[in-house]
Amino acid sequence: MATESKKRLALAIIDFLSTCENDGTVPADEKDSIEVARTCIAEAFRVDPTDKAAVEDAIGGQKLLSIYSVYEKLKSRGQKPPPQTPSSPAAAASPAGPTAVQKQKADALKTHGNEAMAKKDYTTAISFYTQALEIIPQDSIYLSNRAAAYSASQQHGHAMTDAQAAVEADPKYTKAWSRLGLAKFALGDAKGSMEAYQSGINHEGNGGSEAMRKGYETAKKRVEEDETDDIGGSARSGSGIPGDSPSGMPDLSGLASMLGGGAGGGTPDLSGLMNNPMFSSAAQSLMSNPDLMSNLMSNPRLREMAESFGGGGGRGGGGMPDLASLMSDPSIAEM
């Protein structure tokens, strides 16, 4: 026995055959064959093609040929219509889209969902919107409303999925862009949120609504703060070279340690060092050029000499190096 869905499809086919007979698609001498085909289909599916209300309910204001043309365009672009099971509400709908009765029922469910949202009963609201979507899948308004309910109940992942589906179904429905921006912001994707709000502004035109602009500015501010934190974190991390302080200034205690200072009793006399014109000049250079410390610490010649100083092998007293010899070394003097 034919289902109601198949009966509507049969009526749509009969309507298509009648159109072909009247618009000249079929030659005059073949019209009898078309008439026989219409009669056979009507009898086999037990439908009445003279019932104008039934035919209107079947085609929903769109001819079967126009529906098939859409399918061919999708096919040529490599897109496939979403699969539908025989028991799904989408399959039960007419091939031309929802009927007036289906639309009325789905809108009533949406209204109940809106009432539940007003009462902050988000679970119930989600349930009503879901029932509406079971009748008319991919409706941008129902999807966007359910996204709002998901966001209100802190289910931001589901909210983002619904909002994304809504903007794909109807990019001009700007509320969906706003809800996509909110969901992405809540999930930590400030840049994606900013882009969603910008799309909403573009579709609204005239610079966008105040709410859309406010959402965009909030997301933009978060993006800028994240970028500032990234830069600040890199600066605070230092160069990783001994003697380099977090502030970027050279750590002279690290230099003294490298030159033989430490627990071995060979700590240099810094007051004596600073009285030495050669060392005083070098220290001033280091203070005015923090990058010089990095070069100094990475010089293999200096490290080799420092190791011998640390072992007491230096020519100065107490394990201290002979600064005159140190500064006359070409590999160090060039720095």
CSV table of C-alpha atoms in Angstrom, one decimal:
chain,number,residue,atom,x,y,z
A,1,MET,CA,0.0,0.0,0.0
A,2,ALA,CA,1.3,3.4,-1.0
A,3,THR,CA,2.3,5.8,1.8
A,4,GLU,CA,1.0,9.4,1.9
A,5,SER,CA,4.4,10.6,0.9
A,6,LYS,CA,4.4,8.3,-2.2
A,7,LYS,CA,0.8,9.4,-3.1
A,8,ARG,CA,1.9,13.0,-3.0
A,9,LEU,CA,4.8,12.2,-5.3
A,10,ALA,CA,2.5,10.3,-7.7
A,11,LEU,CA,0.3,13.5,-7.9
A,12,ALA,CA,3.4,15.6,-8.6
A,13,ILE,CA,4.3,13.2,-11.4
A,14,ILE,CA,0.8,13.4,-12.9
A,15,ASP,CA,1.0,17.2,-12.7
A,16,PHE,CA,4.3,17.1,-14.5
A,17,LEU,CA,2.9,14.9,-17.3
A,18,SER,CA,-0.1,17.2,-17.7
A,19,THR,CA,2.3,20.2,-18.0
A,20,CYS,CA,4.4,18.4,-20.7
A,21,GLU,CA,1.2,17.6,-22.6
A,22,ASN,CA,0.0,21.3,-22.5
A,23,ASP,CA,3.3,23.1,-23.2
A,24,GLY,CA,4.1,21.2,-26.4
A,25,THR,CA,6.9,19.0,-24.9
A,26,VAL,CA,5.0,15.9,-26.1
A,27,PRO,CA,4.0,15.7,-29.8
A,28,ALA,CA,0.2,15.8,-30.4
A,29,ASP,CA,0.2,12.2,-31.7
A,30,GLU,CA,1.6,11.0,-28.3
A,31,LYS,CA,-0.8,12.8,-26.1
A,32,ASP,CA,-3.0,9.7,-25.9
A,33,SER,CA,0.0,7.9,-24.3
A,34,ILE,CA,0.4,10.6,-21.7
A,35,GLU,CA,-3.3,10.3,-20.9
A,36,VAL,CA,-3.0,6.6,-20.4
A,37,ALA,CA,0.1,7.1,-18.2
A,38,ARG,CA,-1.7,9.6,-16.0
A,39,THR,CA,-4.7,7.3,-15.6
A,40,CYS,CA,-2.6,4.3,-14.7
A,41,ILE,CA,-0.6,6.2,-12.1
A,42,ALA,CA,-3.8,7.5,-10.5
A,43,GLU,CA,-5.3,4.1,-10.3
A,44,ALA,CA,-2.2,2.4,-9.1
A,45,PHE,CA,-1.6,4.9,-6.3
A,46,ARG,CA,-5.3,5.5,-5.7
A,47,VAL,CA,-5.0,9.3,-6.0
A,48,ASP,CA,-7.4,11.8,-7.7
A,49,PRO,CA,-5.6,14.3,-9.9
A,50,THR,CA,-8.8,16.4,-10.2
A,51,ASP,CA,-8.6,17.1,-6.5
A,52,LYS,CA,-7.0,20.6,-6.7
A,53,ALA,CA,-6.4,20.8,-2.9
A,54,ALA,CA,-4.6,17.4,-2.9
A,55,VAL,CA,-2.4,18.5,-5.9
A,56,GLU,CA,-1.6,21.8,-4.2
A,57,ASP,CA,-0.6,19.9,-1.0
A,58,ALA,CA,1.6,17.6,-3.1
A,59,ILE,CA,3.6,20.2,-5.1
A,60,GLY,CA,3.6,23.0,-2.5
A,61,GLY,CA,3.7,25.7,-5.1
A,62,GLN,CA,6.7,24.2,-7.0
A,63,LYS,CA,6.6,22.1,-10.0
A,64,LEU,CA,8.4,18.7,-10.1
A,65,LEU,CA,10.6,19.9,-13.0
A,66,SER,CA,12.0,22.8,-11.0
A,67,ILE,CA,12.7,20.5,-8.0
A,68,TYR,CA,14.6,18.2,-10.3
A,69,SER,CA,16.5,21.1,-11.8
A,70,VAL,CA,17.9,22.0,-8.3
A,71,TYR,CA,19.0,18.4,-7.9
A,72,GLU,CA,20.9,18.5,-11.2
A,73,LYS,CA,22.7,21.7,-10.2
A,74,LEU,CA,23.7,20.2,-6.9
A,75,LYS,CA,24.9,17.0,-8.7
A,76,SER,CA,26.9,19.0,-11.2
A,77,ARG,CA,28.7,20.8,-8.3
A,78,GLY,CA,29.6,17.5,-6.6
A,79,GLN,CA,27.2,18.1,-3.8
A,80,LYS,CA,24.8,15.4,-2.5
A,81,PRO,CA,21.5,15.9,-0.8
A,82,PRO,CA,21.5,14.7,2.8
A,83,PRO,CA,20.4,11.1,3.1
A,84,GLN,CA,16.9,10.5,4.5
A,85,THR,CA,15.4,7.4,5.9
A,86,PRO,CA,11.8,6.4,5.0
A,87,SER,CA,10.7,6.9,8.6
A,88,SER,CA,12.3,10.4,8.9
A,89,PRO,CA,10.0,13.5,9.0
A,90,ALA,CA,12.0,15.0,6.1
A,91,ALA,CA,11.1,12.0,4.0
A,92,ALA,CA,7.5,12.4,4.9
A,93,ALA,CA,7.5,16.0,3.7
A,94,SER,CA,6.5,16.7,0.2
A,95,PRO,CA,9.4,16.7,-2.4
A,96,ALA,CA,8.8,20.4,-2.9
A,97,GLY,CA,9.3,21.3,0.8
A,98,PRO,CA,7.1,21.4,3.8
A,99,THR,CA,3.3,21.7,3.3
A,100,ALA,CA,1.3,24.4,4.9
A,101,VAL,CA,0.1,22.0,7.6
A,102,GLN,CA,3.7,21.0,8.4
A,103,LYS,CA,4.8,24.6,8.5
A,104,GLN,CA,2.0,25.5,10.9
A,105,LYS,CA,2.8,22.7,13.2
A,106,ALA,CA,6.5,23.5,13.2
A,107,ASP,CA,5.9,27.2,13.9
A,108,ALA,CA,3.6,26.2,16.8
A,109,LEU,CA,6.4,24.2,18.3
A,110,LYS,CA,8.8,27.1,17.8
A,111,THR,CA,6.4,29.4,19.7
A,112,HIS,CA,6.3,27.0,22.6
A,113,GLY,CA,10.1,27.0,22.6
A,114,ASN,CA,10.2,30.8,22.7
A,115,GLU,CA,7.8,30.7,25.7
A,116,ALA,CA,10.1,28.3,27.5
A,117,MET,CA,13.1,30.5,26.7
A,118,ALA,CA,11.3,33.5,28.3
A,119,LYS,CA,10.8,31.4,31.4
A,120,LYS,CA,14.5,30.3,31.3
A,121,ASP,CA,13.4,26.7,30.9
A,122,TYR,CA,16.2,26.0,28.4
A,123,THR,CA,15.8,22.2,28.4
A,124,THR,CA,12.2,22.4,27.4
A,125,ALA,CA,13.0,25.1,24.8
A,126,ILE,CA,15.6,22.8,23.2
A,127,SER,CA,13.1,20.0,23.1
A,128,PHE,CA,10.4,22.1,21.3
A,129,TYR,CA,13.0,23.5,18.8
A,130,THR,CA,14.2,20.0,18.1
A,131,GLN,CA,10.7,18.8,17.4
A,132,ALA,CA,10.2,21.7,15.0
A,133,LEU,CA,13.5,20.7,13.2
A,134,GLU,CA,12.3,17.1,12.9
A,135,ILE,CA,9.4,18.4,10.8
A,136,ILE,CA,11.4,21.0,8.8
A,137,PRO,CA,15.2,20.1,9.0
A,138,GLN,CA,17.7,22.9,8.3
A,139,ASP,CA,15.3,25.7,9.0
A,140,SER,CA,17.6,28.6,9.8
A,141,ILE,CA,15.3,30.2,12.4
A,142,TYR,CA,14.7,26.9,14.3
A,143,LEU,CA,18.4,26.2,14.3
A,144,SER,CA,19.3,29.7,15.4
A,145,ASN,CA,16.8,29.6,18.3
A,146,ARG,CA,18.0,26.2,19.5
A,147,ALA,CA,21.6,27.6,19.3
A,148,ALA,CA,20.5,30.4,21.7
A,149,ALA,CA,19.0,27.9,24.1
A,150,TYR,CA,22.1,25.8,24.0
A,151,SER,CA,24.2,28.9,24.8
A,152,ALA,CA,22.0,29.8,27.6
A,153,SER,CA,22.4,26.4,29.1
A,154,GLN,CA,26.2,26.6,28.7
A,155,GLN,CA,26.3,23.9,25.9
A,156,HIS,CA,28.4,26.0,23.7
A,157,GLY,CA,29.7,23.2,21.4
A,158,HIS,CA,26.1,22.3,20.4
A,159,ALA,CA,25.3,26.0,20.1
A,160,MET,CA,28.2,26.5,17.6
A,161,THR,CA,27.1,23.5,15.6
A,162,ASP,CA,23.5,24.8,15.3
A,163,ALA,CA,24.5,28.3,14.5
A,164,GLN,CA,27.0,27.2,11.8
A,165,ALA,CA,24.2,25.1,10.2
A,166,ALA,CA,21.9,28.1,10.4
A,167,VAL,CA,24.2,30.5,8.6
A,168,GLU,CA,24.9,27.9,5.9
A,169,ALA,CA,21.1,27.4,5.4
A,170,ASP,CA,20.5,31.1,5.2
A,171,PRO,CA,23.5,33.5,5.4
A,172,LYS,CA,21.1,36.5,5.4
A,173,TYR,CA,19.6,35.5,8.7
A,174,THR,CA,21.9,37.7,10.8
A,175,LYS,CA,20.8,36.5,14.2
A,176,ALA,CA,22.5,33.2,13.4
A,177,TRP,CA,25.8,35.0,12.8
A,178,SER,CA,25.4,36.7,16.2
A,179,ARG,CA,24.8,33.4,17.9
A,180,LEU,CA,27.7,31.8,16.1
A,181,GLY,CA,30.0,34.7,17.3
A,182,LEU,CA,28.8,34.2,20.9
A,183,ALA,CA,29.3,30.4,20.9
A,184,LYS,CA,32.8,30.7,19.4
A,185,PHE,CA,33.7,33.4,22.0
A,186,ALA,CA,32.5,31.2,24.8
A,187,LEU,CA,34.7,28.3,23.4
A,188,GLY,CA,37.8,30.5,23.4
A,189,ASP,CA,37.9,31.2,19.7
A,190,ALA,CA,38.0,35.0,19.9
A,191,LYS,CA,39.3,35.3,16.3
A,192,GLY,CA,36.5,33.1,14.9
A,193,SER,CA,34.0,35.0,17.0
A,194,MET,CA,35.2,38.3,15.5
A,195,GLU,CA,34.9,36.9,12.0
A,196,ALA,CA,31.4,35.7,12.7
A,197,TYR,CA,30.3,39.1,14.0
A,198,GLN,CA,31.9,40.8,11.0
A,199,SER,CA,29.9,38.5,8.6
A,200,GLY,CA,26.8,39.5,10.5
A,201,ILE,CA,27.6,43.2,10.1
A,202,ASN,CA,28.3,42.7,6.4
A,203,HIS,CA,24.9,41.0,5.9
A,204,GLU,CA,23.0,43.6,8.0
A,205,GLY,CA,24.5,46.5,6.0
A,206,ASN,CA,24.8,50.1,7.0
A,207,GLY,CA,27.6,49.3,9.5
A,208,GLY,CA,25.6,46.7,11.3
A,209,SER,CA,23.4,46.9,14.4
A,210,GLU,CA,24.6,48.1,17.8
A,211,ALA,CA,24.5,44.6,19.2
A,212,MET,CA,26.5,43.1,16.4
A,213,ARG,CA,29.1,45.9,16.6
A,214,LYS,CA,29.4,45.4,20.3
A,215,GLY,CA,30.0,41.7,19.9
A,216,TYR,CA,32.6,42.4,17.3
A,217,GLU,CA,34.5,44.9,19.5
A,218,THR,CA,34.4,42.6,22.5
A,219,ALA,CA,35.9,39.7,20.4
A,220,LYS,CA,38.4,42.1,18.8
A,221,LYS,CA,39.6,43.3,22.2
A,222,ARG,CA,40.1,39.7,23.4
A,223,VAL,CA,42.2,39.0,20.2
A,224,GLU,CA,44.4,42.0,20.9
A,225,GLU,CA,44.8,41.0,24.6
A,226,ASP,CA,45.8,37.5,23.6
A,227,GLU,CA,48.4,38.9,21.1
A,228,THR,CA,49.8,41.2,23.8
A,229,ASP,CA,50.0,38.3,26.3
A,230,ASP,CA,51.9,36.2,23.7
A,231,ILE,CA,54.4,39.1,23.1
A,232,GLY,CA,54.8,39.7,26.9
A,233,GLY,CA,55.4,36.1,27.6
A,234,SER,CA,58.2,35.9,25.1
A,235,ALA,CA,59.9,39.0,26.5
A,236,ARG,CA,59.6,37.7,30.1
A,237,SER,CA,61.1,34.3,29.2
A,238,GLY,CA,64.6,35.8,28.6
A,239,SER,CA,67.2,34.6,26.1
A,240,GLY,CA,68.1,31.4,28.1
A,241,ILE,CA,71.8,32.5,28.1
A,242,PRO,CA,73.6,32.5,31.5
A,243,GLY,CA,74.1,36.1,32.7
A,244,ASP,CA,70.9,37.3,30.9
A,245,SER,CA,68.3,38.6,33.3
A,246,PRO,CA,64.5,38.6,32.7
A,247,SER,CA,64.6,42.4,32.3
A,248,GLY,CA,66.9,42.1,29.4
A,249,MET,CA,69.9,43.7,31.2
A,250,PRO,CA,73.1,41.8,31.7
A,251,ASP,CA,73.6,40.0,35.0
A,252,LEU,CA,77.2,41.0,36.1
A,253,SER,CA,77.1,38.5,38.9
A,254,GLY,CA,76.8,35.8,36.2
A,255,LEU,CA,79.8,37.3,34.5
A,256,ALA,CA,81.8,37.3,37.8
A,257,SER,CA,80.8,33.7,38.4
A,258,MET,CA,81.9,32.7,35.0
A,259,LEU,CA,85.3,34.4,35.6
A,260,GLY,CA,86.0,32.3,38.6
A,261,GLY,CA,83.6,33.4,41.4
A,262,GLY,CA,81.6,31.0,43.5
A,263,ALA,CA,82.0,28.8,46.5
A,264,GLY,CA,85.6,27.9,45.9
A,265,GLY,CA,87.0,31.0,47.6
A,266,GLY,CA,87.9,32.6,44.3
A,267,THR,CA,85.2,35.2,44.3
A,268,PRO,CA,86.6,38.3,42.5
A,269,ASP,CA,86.9,41.6,44.3
A,270,LEU,CA,84.3,43.6,42.3
A,271,SER,CA,85.4,46.9,43.8
A,272,GLY,CA,88.9,46.2,42.6
A,273,LEU,CA,87.6,45.2,39.2
A,274,MET,CA,85.6,48.4,38.8
A,275,ASN,CA,88.7,50.4,39.6
A,276,ASN,CA,90.4,48.8,36.6
A,277,PRO,CA,89.8,51.2,33.7
A,278,MET,CA,89.7,48.2,31.2
A,279,PHE,CA,87.1,46.3,33.1
A,280,SER,CA,85.1,49.5,33.9
A,281,SER,CA,84.9,50.3,30.2
A,282,ALA,CA,83.8,46.8,29.4
A,283,ALA,CA,81.1,46.9,32.1
A,284,GLN,CA,79.7,50.2,30.8
A,285,SER,CA,79.5,48.7,27.3
A,286,LEU,CA,77.6,45.7,28.7
A,287,MET,CA,75.1,48.0,30.5
A,288,SER,CA,74.5,50.1,27.4
A,289,ASN,CA,74.2,47.0,25.1
A,290,PRO,CA,72.4,44.0,26.7
A,291,ASP,CA,72.8,42.0,23.4
A,292,LEU,CA,76.5,42.1,23.9
A,293,MET,CA,76.2,39.9,27.0
A,294,SER,CA,74.6,37.2,24.8
A,295,ASN,CA,77.4,37.3,22.4
A,296,LEU,CA,80.0,37.3,25.2
A,297,MET,CA,78.5,34.3,26.9
A,298,SER,CA,78.3,32.4,23.6
A,299,ASN,CA,82.0,33.0,22.7
A,300,PRO,CA,83.8,29.6,22.9
A,301,ARG,CA,87.2,31.3,23.5
A,302,LEU,CA,85.9,33.1,26.6
A,303,ARG,CA,84.3,30.0,28.0
A,304,GLU,CA,87.5,28.0,27.6
A,305,MET,CA,89.4,30.7,29.4
A,306,ALA,CA,86.8,30.9,32.1
A,307,GLU,CA,87.0,27.2,32.8
A,308,SER,CA,90.7,27.5,33.4
A,309,PHE,CA,90.1,30.5,35.7
A,310,GLY,CA,87.6,28.6,37.7
A,311,GLY,CA,90.2,25.8,38.3
A,312,GLY,CA,92.7,28.3,39.7
A,313,GLY,CA,94.8,28.3,36.5
A,314,GLY,CA,94.5,32.1,35.9
A,315,ARG,CA,97.5,34.4,36.1
A,316,GLY,CA,95.9,36.8,38.5
A,317,GLY,CA,95.7,36.3,42.2
A,318,GLY,CA,92.9,34.2,43.8
A,319,GLY,CA,92.1,32.6,40.6
A,320,MET,CA,91.3,35.9,38.9
A,321,PRO,CA,92.2,36.3,35.2
A,322,ASP,CA,94.8,38.7,34.0
A,323,LEU,CA,92.4,41.3,32.5
A,324,ALA,CA,95.1,42.8,30.3
A,325,SER,CA,95.7,39.5,28.6
A,326,LEU,CA,92.0,38.8,28.5
A,327,MET,CA,91.1,42.0,26.7
A,328,SER,CA,94.1,41.7,24.3
A,329,ASP,CA,92.7,38.4,23.0
A,330,PRO,CA,91.6,39.1,19.5
A,331,SER,CA,88.5,36.9,19.7
A,332,ILE,CA,87.3,38.9,22.7
A,333,ALA,CA,88.5,42.3,21.8
A,334,GLU,CA,86.5,42.2,18.6
A,335,MET,CA,83.3,42.0,20.7
